[in-house]
PDB file of C-alpha atoms in Angstrom:
ATOM      1  CA  MET A 288      41.324-197.469  47.033  1.00 48.00           C
ATOM      2  CA  LYS A 289      40.904-194.175  49.238  1.00 53.00           C
ATOM      3  CA  THR A 290      39.946-194.335  52.921  1.00 54.00           C
ATOM      4  CA  TYR A 291      37.241-191.429  55.220  1.00 54.00           C
ATOM      5  CA  LEU A 292      38.516-190.844  58.023  1.00 56.00           C
ATOM      6  CA  PHE A 293      35.747-189.943  59.187  1.00 47.00           C
ATOM      7  CA  SER A 294      33.303-192.625  58.774  1.00 41.00           C
ATOM      8  CA  SER A 295      33.454-194.317  61.509  1.00 33.00           C
ATOM      9  CA  LEU A 296      33.738-192.834  65.153  1.00 31.00           C
ATOM     10  CA  ALA A 297      35.105-196.765  66.546  1.00 32.00           C
ATOM     11  CA  VAL A 298      37.510-194.360  68.319  1.00 29.00           C
ATOM     12  CA  ALA A 299      34.806-192.513  71.278  1.00 30.00           C
ATOM     13  CA  SER A 300      37.219-189.630  72.422  1.00 31.00           C
ATOM     14  CA  ALA A 301      40.524-187.795  70.957  1.00 30.00           C
ATOM     15  CA  LEU A 302      42.765-187.729  73.690  1.00 25.00           C
ATOM     16  CA  ALA A 303      45.875-186.798  70.716  1.00 31.00           C
ATOM     17  CA  LEU A 304      44.060-183.939  70.251  1.00 29.00           C
ATOM     18  CA  THR A 305      46.286-180.233  70.948  1.00 30.00           C
ATOM     19  CA  ALA A 306      45.625-176.454  71.463  1.00 33.00           C
ATOM     20  CA  CYS A 307      48.571-176.539  68.940  1.00 36.00           C
ATOM     21  CA  GLY A 308      47.301-180.483  67.368  1.00 38.00           C
ATOM     22  CA  GLY A 309      48.592-184.033  67.580  1.00 39.00           C
ATOM     23  CA  SER A 310      51.896-182.700  68.398  1.00 39.00           C
ATOM     24  CA  SER A 311      53.823-180.672  71.275  1.00 36.00           C
ATOM     25  CA  ASN A 312      56.612-180.439  69.847  1.00 39.00           C
ATOM     26  CA  ASN A 313      57.559-177.338  66.773  1.00 41.00           C
ATOM     27  CA  SER A 314      61.599-177.916  66.540  1.00 43.00           C
ATOM     28  CA  SER A 315      63.573-180.678  66.082  1.00 44.00           C
ATOM     29  CA  THR A 316      63.676-183.018  68.397  1.00 44.00           C
ATOM     30  CA  SER A 317      66.435-185.348  69.533  1.00 39.00           C
ATOM     31  CA  GLN A 318      65.841-189.116  69.107  1.00 45.00           C
ATOM     32  CA  GLY A 319      69.213-191.613  70.015  1.00 46.00           C
ATOM     33  CA  ALA A 320      71.967-191.006  67.878  1.00 49.00           C
ATOM     34  CA  GLY A 321      69.613-189.130  64.931  1.00 64.00           C
ATOM     35  CA  MET A 322      66.929-186.262  64.891  1.00 80.00           C
ATOM     36  CA  THR A 323      63.430-186.165  63.707  1.00 86.00           C
ATOM     37  CA  THR A 324      61.771-183.225  62.284  1.00 90.00           C
ATOM     38  CA  VAL A 325      58.787-181.587  63.138  1.00 94.00           C
ATOM     39  CA  TYR A 326      57.151-180.840  60.266  1.00 97.00           C
ATOM     40  CA  GLU A 327      55.362-177.441  61.915  1.00 98.00           C
ATOM     41  CA  TYR A 328      52.417-174.612  60.133  1.00 99.00           C
ATOM     42  CA  GLN A 329      50.224-172.178  60.549  1.00 99.00           C
ATOM     43  CA  ILE A 330      47.036-172.309  59.165  1.00 99.00           C
ATOM     44  CA  THR A 331      44.977-169.187  58.448  1.00 99.00           C
ATOM     45  CA  VAL A 332      41.397-169.156  57.403  1.00 99.00           C
ATOM     46  CA  GLU A 333      39.746-166.445  56.177  1.00 99.00           C
ATOM     47  CA  ASN A 334      36.114-165.593  55.781  1.00 98.00           C
ATOM     48  CA  LEU A 335      35.673-163.555  52.656  1.00 97.00           C
ATOM     49  CA  THR A 336      31.312-163.766  53.026  1.00 96.00           C
ATOM     50  CA  ALA A 337      28.911-161.129  53.436  1.00 93.00           C
ATOM     51  CA  GLY A 338      26.566-162.516  55.872  1.00 94.00           C
ATOM     52  CA  GLN A 339      27.274-165.982  56.649  1.00 96.00           C
ATOM     53  CA  PRO A 340      30.014-167.058  60.208  1.00 96.00           C
ATOM     54  CA  PHE A 341      32.059-169.631  59.993  1.00 98.00           C
ATOM     55  CA  SER A 342      31.538-172.087  62.585  1.00 98.00           C
ATOM     56  CA  PRO A 343      35.402-173.045  64.341  1.00 98.00           C
ATOM     57  CA  LEU A 344      37.460-175.099  62.207  1.00 98.00           C
ATOM     58  CA  ALA A 345      38.272-178.784  61.987  1.00 98.00           C
ATOM     59  CA  VAL A 346      41.779-179.312  60.629  1.00 98.00           C
ATOM     60  CA  VAL A 347      43.459-182.406  59.834  1.00 98.00           C
ATOM     61  CA  LEU A 348      46.745-184.187  59.103  1.00 98.00           C
ATOM     62  CA  HIS A 349      46.820-187.712  57.715  1.00 97.00           C
ATOM     63  CA  GLY A 350      47.726-189.872  55.038  1.00 96.00           C
ATOM     64  CA  SER A 351      47.351-189.255  50.965  1.00 95.00           C
ATOM     65  CA  ASP A 352      45.301-192.354  51.051  1.00 92.00           C
ATOM     66  CA  GLN A 353      42.878-190.568  53.294  1.00 90.00           C
ATOM     67  CA  MET A 354      39.953-188.207  52.872  1.00 90.00           C
ATOM     68  CA  LEU A 355      37.328-185.602  54.690  1.00 92.00           C
ATOM     69  CA  TRP A 356      34.606-186.321  51.914  1.00 94.00           C
ATOM     70  CA  GLN A 357      33.706-187.264  48.448  1.00 95.00           C
ATOM     71  CA  ILE A 358      31.157-185.389  46.468  1.00 96.00           C
ATOM     72  CA  GLY A 359      28.904-188.061  45.295  1.00 96.00           C
ATOM     73  CA  GLU A 360      28.165-189.857  48.272  1.00 96.00           C
ATOM     74  CA  PRO A 361      26.467-189.858  51.221  1.00 95.00           C
ATOM     75  CA  ALA A 362      28.181-187.448  54.055  1.00 93.00           C
ATOM     76  CA  SER A 363      28.536-189.235  56.987  1.00 93.00           C
ATOM     77  CA  ASP A 364      27.810-189.174  61.031  1.00 93.00           C
ATOM     78  CA  GLY A 365      30.386-186.716  62.056  1.00 95.00           C
ATOM     79  CA  ILE A 366      30.407-183.813  58.859  1.00 95.00           C
ATOM     80  CA  GLU A 367      26.117-184.046  58.894  1.00 94.00           C
ATOM     81  CA  LEU A 368      26.757-182.942  62.729  1.00 95.00           C
ATOM     82  CA  MET A 369      29.532-180.869  61.665  1.00 96.00           C
ATOM     83  CA  ALA A 370      27.248-179.245  58.630  1.00 95.00           C
ATOM     84  CA  GLU A 371      23.618-178.680  60.893  1.00 93.00           C
ATOM     85  CA  SER A 372      25.122-177.476  63.401  1.00 93.00           C
ATOM     86  CA  GLY A 373      28.497-176.420  63.191  1.00 94.00           C
ATOM     87  CA  ASP A 374      29.243-178.655  66.357  1.00 95.00           C
ATOM     88  CA  ASN A 375      32.694-180.459  65.055  1.00 96.00           C
ATOM     89  CA  SER A 376      32.899-182.972  68.398  1.00 96.00           C
ATOM     90  CA  MET A 377      32.386-185.855  65.941  1.00 95.00           C
ATOM     91  CA  LEU A 378      34.784-184.817  63.293  1.00 95.00           C
ATOM     92  CA  LEU A 379      38.052-184.518  65.620  1.00 94.00           C
ATOM     93  CA  SER A 380      36.452-187.437  68.065  1.00 94.00           C
ATOM     94  CA  ALA A 381      36.961-189.517  64.761  1.00 91.00           C
ATOM     95  CA  VAL A 382      40.807-188.534  63.672  1.00 87.00           C
ATOM     96  CA  SER A 383      42.537-188.956  67.808  1.00 83.00           C
ATOM     97  CA  GLY A 384      46.174-190.310  66.899  1.00 87.00           C
ATOM     98  CA  LEU A 385      46.281-188.196  64.104  1.00 95.00           C
ATOM     99  CA  PRO A 386      47.542-184.413  64.514  1.00 98.00           C
ATOM    100  CA  ALA A 387      44.499-181.947  64.702  1.00 97.00           C
ATOM    101  CA  THR A 388      43.106-179.064  66.325  1.00 97.00           C
ATOM    102  CA  ALA A 389      39.954-176.697  66.826  1.00 98.00           C
ATOM    103  CA  GLY A 390      39.022-173.247  65.964  1.00 98.00           C
ATOM    104  CA  THR A 391      38.608-171.149  69.014  1.00 96.00           C
ATOM    105  CA  GLY A 392      35.362-170.591  67.950  1.00 96.00           C
ATOM    106  CA  ILE A 393      32.928-168.367  65.398  1.00 97.00           C
ATOM    107  CA  ILE A 394      34.300-166.627  62.462  1.00 99.00           C
ATOM    108  CA  MET A 395      32.711-163.967  61.440  1.00 98.00           C
ATOM    109  CA  PRO A 396      32.250-162.403  57.997  1.00 97.00           C
ATOM    110  CA  GLY A 397      35.757-160.105  57.720  1.00 98.00           C
ATOM    111  CA  SER A 398      37.498-162.061  59.829  1.00 99.00           C
ATOM    112  CA  SER A 399      40.069-164.623  60.107  1.00 99.00           C
ATOM    113  CA  GLU A 400      41.911-167.625  62.672  1.00 99.00           C
ATOM    114  CA  MET A 401      45.159-168.425  62.688  1.00 99.00           C
ATOM    115  CA  VAL A 402      45.459-172.260  64.589  1.00 99.00           C
ATOM    116  CA  MET A 403      48.722-174.660  64.165  1.00 99.00           C
ATOM    117  CA  ILE A 404      49.101-177.606  63.613  1.00 98.00           C
ATOM    118  CA  SER A 405      52.877-179.945  63.179  1.00 98.00           C
ATOM    119  CA  THR A 406      53.780-183.109  62.617  1.00 97.00           C
ATOM    120  CA  GLU A 407      56.640-186.316  62.578  1.00 96.00           C
ATOM    121  CA  ASP A 408      55.706-188.108  60.092  1.00 96.00           C
ATOM    122  CA  MET A 409      56.343-187.451  56.782  1.00 95.00           C
ATOM    123  CA  SER A 410      53.014-189.827  55.621  1.00 96.00           C
ATOM    124  CA  LEU A 411      51.014-187.768  57.367  1.00 98.00           C
ATOM    125  CA  MET A 412      51.465-184.685  54.484  1.00 97.00           C
ATOM    126  CA  ARG A 413      47.657-183.770  53.351  1.00 98.00           C
ATOM    127  CA  LEU A 414      46.222-181.529  55.156  1.00 98.00           C
ATOM    128  CA  SER A 415      41.861-181.766  55.026  1.00 98.00           C
ATOM    129  CA  ALA A 416      40.378-178.541  56.765  1.00 98.00           C
ATOM    130  CA  THR A 417      36.560-177.397  57.243  1.00 98.00           C
ATOM    131  CA  THR A 418      33.632-174.805  59.402  1.00 98.00           C
ATOM    132  CA  MET A 419      29.348-175.250  58.090  1.00 97.00           C
ATOM    133  CA  LEU A 420      28.040-171.766  57.251  1.00 96.00           C
ATOM    134  CA  VAL A 421      25.872-170.988  59.803  1.00 94.00           C
ATOM    135  CA  ASN A 422      22.777-169.646  58.534  1.00 92.00           C
ATOM    136  CA  THR A 423      22.726-171.767  56.173  1.00 92.00           C
ATOM    137  CA  ASN A 424      20.564-175.999  56.863  1.00 91.00           C
ATOM    138  CA  ASP A 425      23.374-178.102  55.984  1.00 94.00           C
ATOM    139  CA  ALA A 426      26.038-175.911  54.050  1.00 95.00           C
ATOM    140  CA  PHE A 427      30.263-176.210  54.761  1.00 97.00           C
ATOM    141  CA  ALA A 428      33.498-174.958  53.301  1.00 98.00           C
ATOM    142  CA  GLY A 429      36.457-176.566  53.173  1.00 97.00           C
ATOM    143  CA  ILE A 430      39.551-177.733  51.606  1.00 97.00           C
ATOM    144  CA  ASN A 431      39.836-181.822  51.111  1.00 96.00           C
ATOM    145  CA  ALA A 432      43.254-183.441  51.369  1.00 96.00           C
ATOM    146  CA  VAL A 433      46.403-180.965  49.608  1.00 98.00           C
ATOM    147  CA  ASP A 434      49.072-182.444  49.971  1.00 98.00           C
ATOM    148  CA  LEU A 435      51.595-180.324  51.902  1.00 98.00           C
ATOM    149  CA  SER A 436      54.906-182.563  51.192  1.00 96.00           C
ATOM    150  CA  GLY A 437      56.450-180.522  48.433  1.00 95.00           C
ATOM    151  CA  LEU A 438      56.181-177.318  50.805  1.00 97.00           C
ATOM    152  CA  ALA A 439      59.593-175.583  51.743  1.00 97.00           C
ATOM    153  CA  ALA A 440      60.203-173.652  55.269  1.00 96.00           C
ATOM    154  CA  ASN A 441      58.971-170.259  55.559  1.00 97.00           C
ATOM    155  CA  GLU A 442      56.682-170.734  52.232  1.00 98.00           C
ATOM    156  CA  SER A 443      53.551-170.213  51.788  1.00 98.00           C
ATOM    157  CA  MET A 444      50.683-171.952  49.754  1.00 98.00           C
ATOM    158  CA  SER A 445      46.860-170.385  49.073  1.00 98.00           C
ATOM    159  CA  TRP A 446      43.347-172.106  48.668  1.00 98.00           C
ATOM    160  CA  TYR A 447      40.364-170.264  48.342  1.00 97.00           C
ATOM    161  CA  LEU A 448      37.260-172.940  50.607  1.00 96.00           C
ATOM    162  CA  ASN A 449      34.686-174.358  48.180  1.00 92.00           C
ATOM    163  CA  THR A 450      31.808-174.968  49.601  1.00 96.00           C
ATOM    164  CA  TYR A 451      29.494-177.670  49.647  1.00 96.00           C
ATOM    165  CA  ASP A 452      25.866-179.321  50.295  1.00 95.00           C
ATOM    166  CA  ALA A 453      25.681-181.507  53.199  1.00 95.00           C
ATOM    167  CA  GLY A 454      22.685-183.276  50.699  1.00 93.00           C
ATOM    168  CA  THR A 455      21.484-184.846  54.975  1.00 93.00           C
ATOM    169  CA  GLU A 456      18.808-181.707  55.676  1.00 90.00           C
ATOM    170  CA  PHE A 457      16.410-180.783  53.622  1.00 87.00           C
ATOM    171  CA  ASN A 458      17.219-177.116  51.945  1.00 85.00           C
ATOM    172  CA  SER A 459      13.851-175.227  53.259  1.00 82.00           C
ATOM    173  CA  GLU A 460      15.637-171.858  55.037  1.00 85.00           C
ATOM    174  CA  THR A 461      13.469-171.708  57.507  1.00 83.00           C
ATOM    175  CA  ALA A 462      14.104-170.052  61.375  1.00 81.00           C
ATOM    176  CA  GLU A 463      13.683-173.626  62.726  1.00 78.00           C
ATOM    177  CA  SER A 464      16.271-175.631  61.520  1.00 79.00           C
ATOM    178  CA  ILE A 465      18.669-173.190  60.714  1.00 81.00           C
ATOM    179  CA  PRO A 466      21.647-172.841  64.253  1.00 82.00           C
ATOM    180  CA  GLY A 467      22.875-169.236  62.418  1.00 71.00           C
ATOM    181  CA  PRO A 468      21.925-165.976  64.332  1.00 76.00           C
ATOM    182  CA  ALA A 469      19.317-165.370  60.961  1.00 72.00           C
ATOM    183  CA  GLY A 470      17.226-168.212  62.942  1.00 71.00           C
ATOM    184  CA  GLY A 471      18.288-169.801  65.773  1.00 73.00           C
ATOM    185  CA  GLY A 472      16.774-173.229  65.106  1.00 67.00           C
ATOM    186  CA  GLU A 473      17.710-176.531  67.036  1.00 71.00           C
ATOM    187  CA  GLY A 474      20.471-177.522  63.956  1.00 68.00           C
ATOM    188  CA  PHE A 475      21.380-180.726  64.351  1.00 67.00           C
ATOM    189  CA  SER A 476      18.193-183.203  63.230  1.00 69.00           C
ATOM    190  CA  ALA A 477      19.423-187.072  63.209  1.00 66.00           C
ATOM    191  CA  ILE A 478      16.125-187.918  60.421  1.00 69.00           C
ATOM    192  CA  ARG A 479      17.997-187.384  57.170  1.00 64.00           C
ATOM    193  CA  ASP A 480      15.194-185.598  55.301  1.00 64.00           C
ATOM    194  CA  ASP A 481      17.649-184.451  51.510  1.00 61.00           C
ATOM    195  CA  VAL A 482      16.482-187.250  49.503  1.00 62.00           C
ATOM    196  CA  MET A 483      19.947-186.231  47.629  1.00 79.00           C
ATOM    197  CA  ASN A 484      21.221-188.163  50.993  1.00 87.00           C
ATOM    198  CA  LYS A 485      25.053-187.026  48.857  1.00 95.00           C
ATOM    199  CA  ILE A 486      27.435-184.444  48.827  1.00 96.00           C
ATOM    200  CA  SER A 487      27.018-182.042  46.282  1.00 95.00           C
ATOM    201  CA  ARG A 488      28.134-178.656  44.603  1.00 94.00           C
ATOM    202  CA  HIS A 489      26.415-176.148  46.718  1.00 91.00           C
ATOM    203  CA  SER A 490      23.389-174.131  44.468  1.00 87.00           C
ATOM    204  CA  GLY A 491      23.460-171.231  46.318  1.00 86.00           C
ATOM    205  CA  LEU A 492      20.036-170.015  48.530  1.00 87.00           C
ATOM    206  CA  VAL A 493      17.553-168.196  46.910  1.00 82.00           C
ATOM    207  CA  THR A 494      16.436-166.657  50.729  1.00 79.00           C
ATOM    208  CA  GLN A 495      13.691-163.916  51.058  1.00 65.00           C
ATOM    209  CA  ALA A 496      13.803-162.451  47.881  1.00 68.00           C
ATOM    210  CA  ASP A 497      12.449-165.216  45.750  1.00 65.00           C
ATOM    211  CA  ASP A 498      11.099-167.061  49.293  1.00 66.00           C
ATOM    212  CA  SER A 499       9.319-165.437  52.050  1.00 65.00           C
ATOM    213  CA  MET A 500       9.117-168.358  54.313  1.00 74.00           C
ATOM    214  CA  SER A 501      12.841-168.270  54.410  1.00 81.00           C
ATOM    215  CA  ALA A 502      14.583-166.769  57.124  1.00 77.00           C
ATOM    216  CA  LEU A 503      17.393-165.071  55.413  1.00 88.00           C
ATOM    217  CA  ALA A 504      18.424-162.120  53.402  1.00 82.00           C
ATOM    218  CA  PRO A 505      19.847-161.787  50.228  1.00 87.00           C
ATOM    219  CA  TRP A 506      23.413-160.307  52.144  1.00 85.00           C
ATOM    220  CA  HIS A 507      23.063-164.415  53.317  1.00 89.00           C
ATOM    221  CA  ARG A 508      23.832-164.896  49.736  1.00 90.00           C
ATOM    222  CA  PHE A 509      27.677-166.232  49.141  1.00 90.00           C
ATOM    223  CA  ASP A 510      29.495-167.330  45.911  1.00 82.00           C
ATOM    224  CA  SER A 511      31.206-170.127  45.201  1.00 77.00           C
ATOM    225  CA  MET A 512      34.486-169.322  47.075  1.00 88.00           C
ATOM    226  CA  VAL A 513      33.640-168.288  50.392  1.00 97.00           C
ATOM    227  CA  GLY A 514      36.805-168.524  52.148  1.00 98.00           C
ATOM    228  CA  LYS A 515      40.834-168.893  51.956  1.00 98.00           C
ATOM    229  CA  VAL A 516      43.306-170.671  53.482  1.00 98.00           C
ATOM    230  CA  THR A 517      47.039-170.124  53.552  1.00 99.00           C
ATOM    231  CA  VAL A 518      49.321-172.124  54.453  1.00 99.00           C
ATOM    232  CA  THR A 519      52.940-170.875  56.073  1.00 99.00           C
ATOM    233  CA  ARG A 520      55.401-173.900  56.642  1.00 98.00           C
ATOM    234  CA  MET A 521      56.905-172.271  60.022  1.00 97.00           C
ATOM    235  CA  ASN A 522      60.274-174.560  59.511  1.00 90.00           C
TER     236      ASN A 522
END
């Protein structure tokens, strides 16, 4: 049975997090008579949308029995906060002790960001990464528990980012409910007013083209694959 990394916030702080992930090493290090290999990865995320900035990334390496989210299941509190407001702090606090890192800021349409993450533990070879589409109520994109164990040194793998509805906020598209530049609203609300209350593939935006109450323009719409992530093993 898979467990959900962010379903519990028993750990209150992310003392293990650094700007370069969960390990400060970036090469093989000596441990007694043996050598320990540090698996270091360069993660590049590209924003392929026309009008949806990405919130700061949350990236983590974890075990094969863990997942960041599950379609058809309610979002964790950390996913809810990130998907509604772009705040990844609760997600990252929940994974203290695992290799994890955060992006440095917003990724604008057509731009990209690169982060580094590393581990010495071969049981932590699943990568998850997520970000909010900030001109939405609770849409987020990401990759969930992809397997890096077969990636050799200097090899790369790429995936497109699918888009999900966190199912925690009604998709009203009003300015008061959207935190991005198209709205400037409050973003997060502890009240879950989406009757679904479960994660699903996002069905897309209505926008002003079909709803006069929407704060969103047609260029805020997006296809299912809104971004691309490329992972390169560095050593």
